[in-house]
Amino acid sequence: MKMLLAGEWVDRAKAIEVRDPFDNSLIDTVPRADAADADKAMAAAAEGFETARRMTVYDRAQVLFRTARIVEGRLEDFATTIAREGSKTIREARKEARRCVNTLTASAEEAKRIQGETIPFSSFPGGEKRRGYYERVPIGIVLAITPFNDPLNLVAHKLGPAVAAGNSVVLKPATVTPLSGIKLVEAFMEAGLPPLIMQVITGYGAEIGDALVADPRPRMISFTGGVEAGLRITKLAGLKKIGMELGSNSPVIVWRDADIEWAAETCVSGAFWAAGQNCIGVQRIYVHRDVYEPFRKRFVEITRGYKIGDKLKEETDMGPMITEGEARRLEGWVREAEKAGARVLAGRRREGALLEPTVLENVPKTAKVHAEEVFGPTVNLYQVDDADQALAEANGIAYGLHAALFTRDVDMAFKLAYGLDCGGVMINDSTDYRLDSMPFGGVKNSGLGREGIKFSLQEMTEPKVICWYLPKS
Ligand code: NAP
């Protein structure tokens, strides 16, 4: 596929191969952009912004509605692209494609609700004889940098609000999974978005990232990815607004009165969705000791029933990790935990990029699978005796995106929900739930700012005050 720069779909002499992590088959190639391409993308986006800011809200919303309909009409093609270039099974990929339609539709709807308010200028002496208001105006060029694990919907979470707000946007998708994002940009073009408003540049973050991030033309960087790249970006960005959607290491508390069958079922799904490469995936489960044994038994049984392998087969429950290197990395972390005393209850074997869904207990706090973001198919079980211990353990890490708890006791639910230090708490569900229009983001190393269309629109617009001095009033 080609990249879209300055209104033209272009190739480059150097190409990057996009391969299926399951069998390493070649799917396609994309251009390997360089710093000169980054400059070209920004120059075109600066021109595109002049068009974008003049588009009526009606026109922006219509483009977004049309793009949503185009994606909806090609759901299976989008799902197959997601499933082939990434880790998701075809069933998981279909869900992502459907969510992308929701994200674009919500962007179209929210475009019509970008509102300001009147300002009571006379509320302090000196403000008399003034009347006015503020509007929210487009921020400018948005640089959107996206990760591999939701290669379509996380791109839609940036392109949708950027267009709704009246901005132009430069998209740099993840190098291992660029195809779904490029197809989404094609859909925007078919829907009639003036071309200079959107650029997509493909290339390694390590090669073109600094040129994009340090460029003074974007007014905002909207980044979703890991802490390491996120920190580098914040250091280089200069005077720009920054949205950081980073990783996590999500905890779940299963209280003694929980529905054990449901908790086990939904937490297994939450741990192994997208082969665990999910920023809100379940990583640590704290179970009240009264129900630890039955929960552990059911959790391990369901995990052992998982079918892993070919992502395109309907019956497959879990596919490979994104690369063999990533699977080896996590296999090493599991071995490290075992050496330090952890017990493997299920899984652990690896073949190529396929790592079996792995359940651990007795994991020491020093182990990486406890303290770091695993971003893969491993999960730890722990016994707890009381709510304060559960909260201290759940909060005892450097991340805080989502947390979850299972109980039928309303008082306990409130105590735990308010005690958990994170961006969102799911009650009687796993951490792996997100509605595309809810505020989404984290505390601590999980990031800065919130996405979720209405909230992204706040970030991607800024207030402009209009104040009249009326001496005769
Ligand atoms: P990543 O390695 O941080 O890469 C994310 C994006 O940043 C890619 O497009 C990457 O390009 C680019 N990049 C890397 N270095 C860069 C640099 N120096 N300057 C500019 N861009 C740079 O993350 P990933 O492995 O794709 O994704 C996994 C991470 O994303 C996990 O930590 C996960 O939790 C997080 N995540 C967070 C959310 C959320 O909403 N909070 C959602 C999904 C994922 P290349 O691909 O070319 O390296």
GROMACS .gro file of N, CA and C in nm, residues 99 110 157 245 280 400-402 422-426 431 433-443 448-459:
model
  111
   99ARG      N    1  -1.648  -0.163   1.622
   99ARG     CA    2  -1.625  -0.050   1.713
   99ARG      C    3  -1.576   0.072   1.638
  110GLU      N    4  -2.073   1.405   1.784
  110GLU     CA    5  -2.014   1.501   1.879
  110GLU      C    6  -1.968   1.629   1.810
  157HIS      N    7  -0.989   0.661   1.673
  157HIS     CA    8  -1.002   0.745   1.793
  157HIS      C    9  -0.924   0.876   1.782
  245GLU      N   10  -0.175   0.814   2.589
  245GLU     CA   11  -0.250   0.694   2.628
  245GLU      C   12  -0.149   0.581   2.634
  280ILE      N   13  -0.583  -0.264   2.853
  280ILE     CA   14  -0.670  -0.285   2.970
  280ILE      C   15  -0.687  -0.435   2.998
  400GLY      N   16  -0.203   0.284   3.624
  400GLY     CA   17  -0.341   0.295   3.672
  400GLY      C   18  -0.437   0.331   3.560
  401LEU      N   19  -0.465   0.235   3.473
  401LEU     CA   20  -0.560   0.262   3.364
  401LEU      C   21  -0.698   0.212   3.407
  402HIS      N   22  -0.722   0.082   3.397
  402HIS     CA   23  -0.846   0.025   3.448
  402HIS      C   24  -0.819  -0.071   3.563
  422CYS      N   25  -0.698   0.462   3.966
  422CYS     CA   26  -0.694   0.433   3.822
  422CYS      C   27  -0.793   0.524   3.747
  423GLY      N   28  -0.796   0.511   3.615
  423GLY     CA   29  -0.884   0.594   3.534
  423GLY      C   30  -1.026   0.542   3.522
  424GLY      N   31  -1.047   0.412   3.547
  424GLY     CA   32  -1.183   0.357   3.536
  424GLY      C   33  -1.193   0.225   3.611
  425VAL      N   34  -1.307   0.205   3.681
  425VAL     CA   35  -1.327   0.080   3.757
  425VAL      C   36  -1.448   0.007   3.699
  426MET      N   37  -1.429  -0.117   3.662
  426MET     CA   38  -1.539  -0.199   3.612
  426MET      C   39  -1.589  -0.287   3.728
  431THR      N   40  -1.142  -0.595   3.360
  431THR     CA   41  -1.091  -0.461   3.326
  431THR      C   42  -1.105  -0.432   3.177
  433TYR      N   43  -1.310  -0.365   2.947
  433TYR     CA   44  -1.432  -0.309   2.888
  433TYR      C   45  -1.410  -0.161   2.860
  434ARG      N   46  -1.447  -0.121   2.740
  434ARG     CA   47  -1.440   0.021   2.704
  434ARG      C   48  -1.554   0.053   2.609
  435LEU      N   49  -1.630   0.156   2.642
  435LEU     CA   50  -1.726   0.212   2.547
  435LEU      C   51  -1.652   0.325   2.477
  436ASP      N   52  -1.664   0.330   2.344
  436ASP     CA   53  -1.578   0.425   2.272
  436ASP      C   54  -1.609   0.571   2.301
  437SER      N   55  -1.725   0.598   2.362
  437SER     CA   56  -1.755   0.738   2.392
  437SER      C   57  -1.738   0.772   2.540
  438MET      N   58  -1.688   0.681   2.620
  438MET     CA   59  -1.665   0.716   2.761
  438MET      C   60  -1.525   0.778   2.778
  439PRO      N   61  -1.503   0.854   2.886
  439PRO     CA   62  -1.367   0.906   2.906
  439PRO      C   63  -1.272   0.790   2.931
  440PHE      N   64  -1.162   0.789   2.860
  440PHE     CA   65  -1.069   0.676   2.868
  440PHE      C   66  -0.927   0.726   2.882
  441GLY      N   67  -0.860   0.682   2.987
  441GLY     CA   68  -0.721   0.723   3.008
  441GLY      C   69  -0.681   0.684   3.149
  442GLY      N   70  -0.557   0.714   3.185
  442GLY     CA   71  -0.511   0.662   3.313
  442GLY      C   72  -0.439   0.762   3.400
  443VAL      N   73  -0.402   0.712   3.520
  443VAL     CA   74  -0.321   0.790   3.615
  443VAL      C   75  -0.181   0.728   3.617
  448LEU      N   76  -0.163   1.066   3.032
  448LEU     CA   77  -0.206   1.205   3.059
  448LEU      C   78  -0.321   1.237   2.967
  449GLY      N   79  -0.428   1.295   3.020
  449GLY     CA   80  -0.540   1.333   2.935
  449GLY      C   81  -0.636   1.217   2.915
  450ARG      N   82  -0.743   1.242   2.844
  450ARG     CA   83  -0.844   1.140   2.819
  450ARG      C   84  -0.883   1.137   2.673
  451GLU      N   85  -0.910   1.013   2.623
  451GLU     CA   86  -0.976   0.999   2.493
  451GLU      C   87  -1.120   0.958   2.517
  452GLY      N   88  -1.191   0.922   2.406
  452GLY     CA   89  -1.336   0.902   2.417
  452GLY      C   90  -1.391   1.027   2.354
  453ILE      N   91  -1.467   1.015   2.246
  453ILE     CA   92  -1.482   1.122   2.150
  453ILE      C   93  -1.501   1.262   2.209
  454LYS      N   94  -1.601   1.275   2.298
  454LYS     CA   95  -1.629   1.407   2.355
  454LYS      C   96  -1.505   1.463   2.427
  455PHE      N   97  -1.430   1.372   2.491
  455PHE     CA   98  -1.315   1.414   2.571
  455PHE      C   99  -1.195   1.444   2.479
  456SER      N  100  -1.182   1.368   2.371
  456SER     CA  101  -1.078   1.399   2.273
  456SER      C  102  -1.106   1.535   2.210
  457LEU      N  103  -1.235   1.566   2.191
  457LEU     CA  104  -1.268   1.696   2.131
  457LEU      C  105  -1.230   1.812   2.222
  458GLN      N  106  -1.240   1.791   2.351
  458GLN     CA  107  -1.193   1.895   2.444
  458GLN      C  108  -1.043   1.917   2.425
  459GLU      N  109  -0.970   1.804   2.411
  459GLU     CA  110  -0.824   1.813   2.397
  459GLU      C  111  -0.785   1.874   2.262
   0.00000   0.00000   0.00000
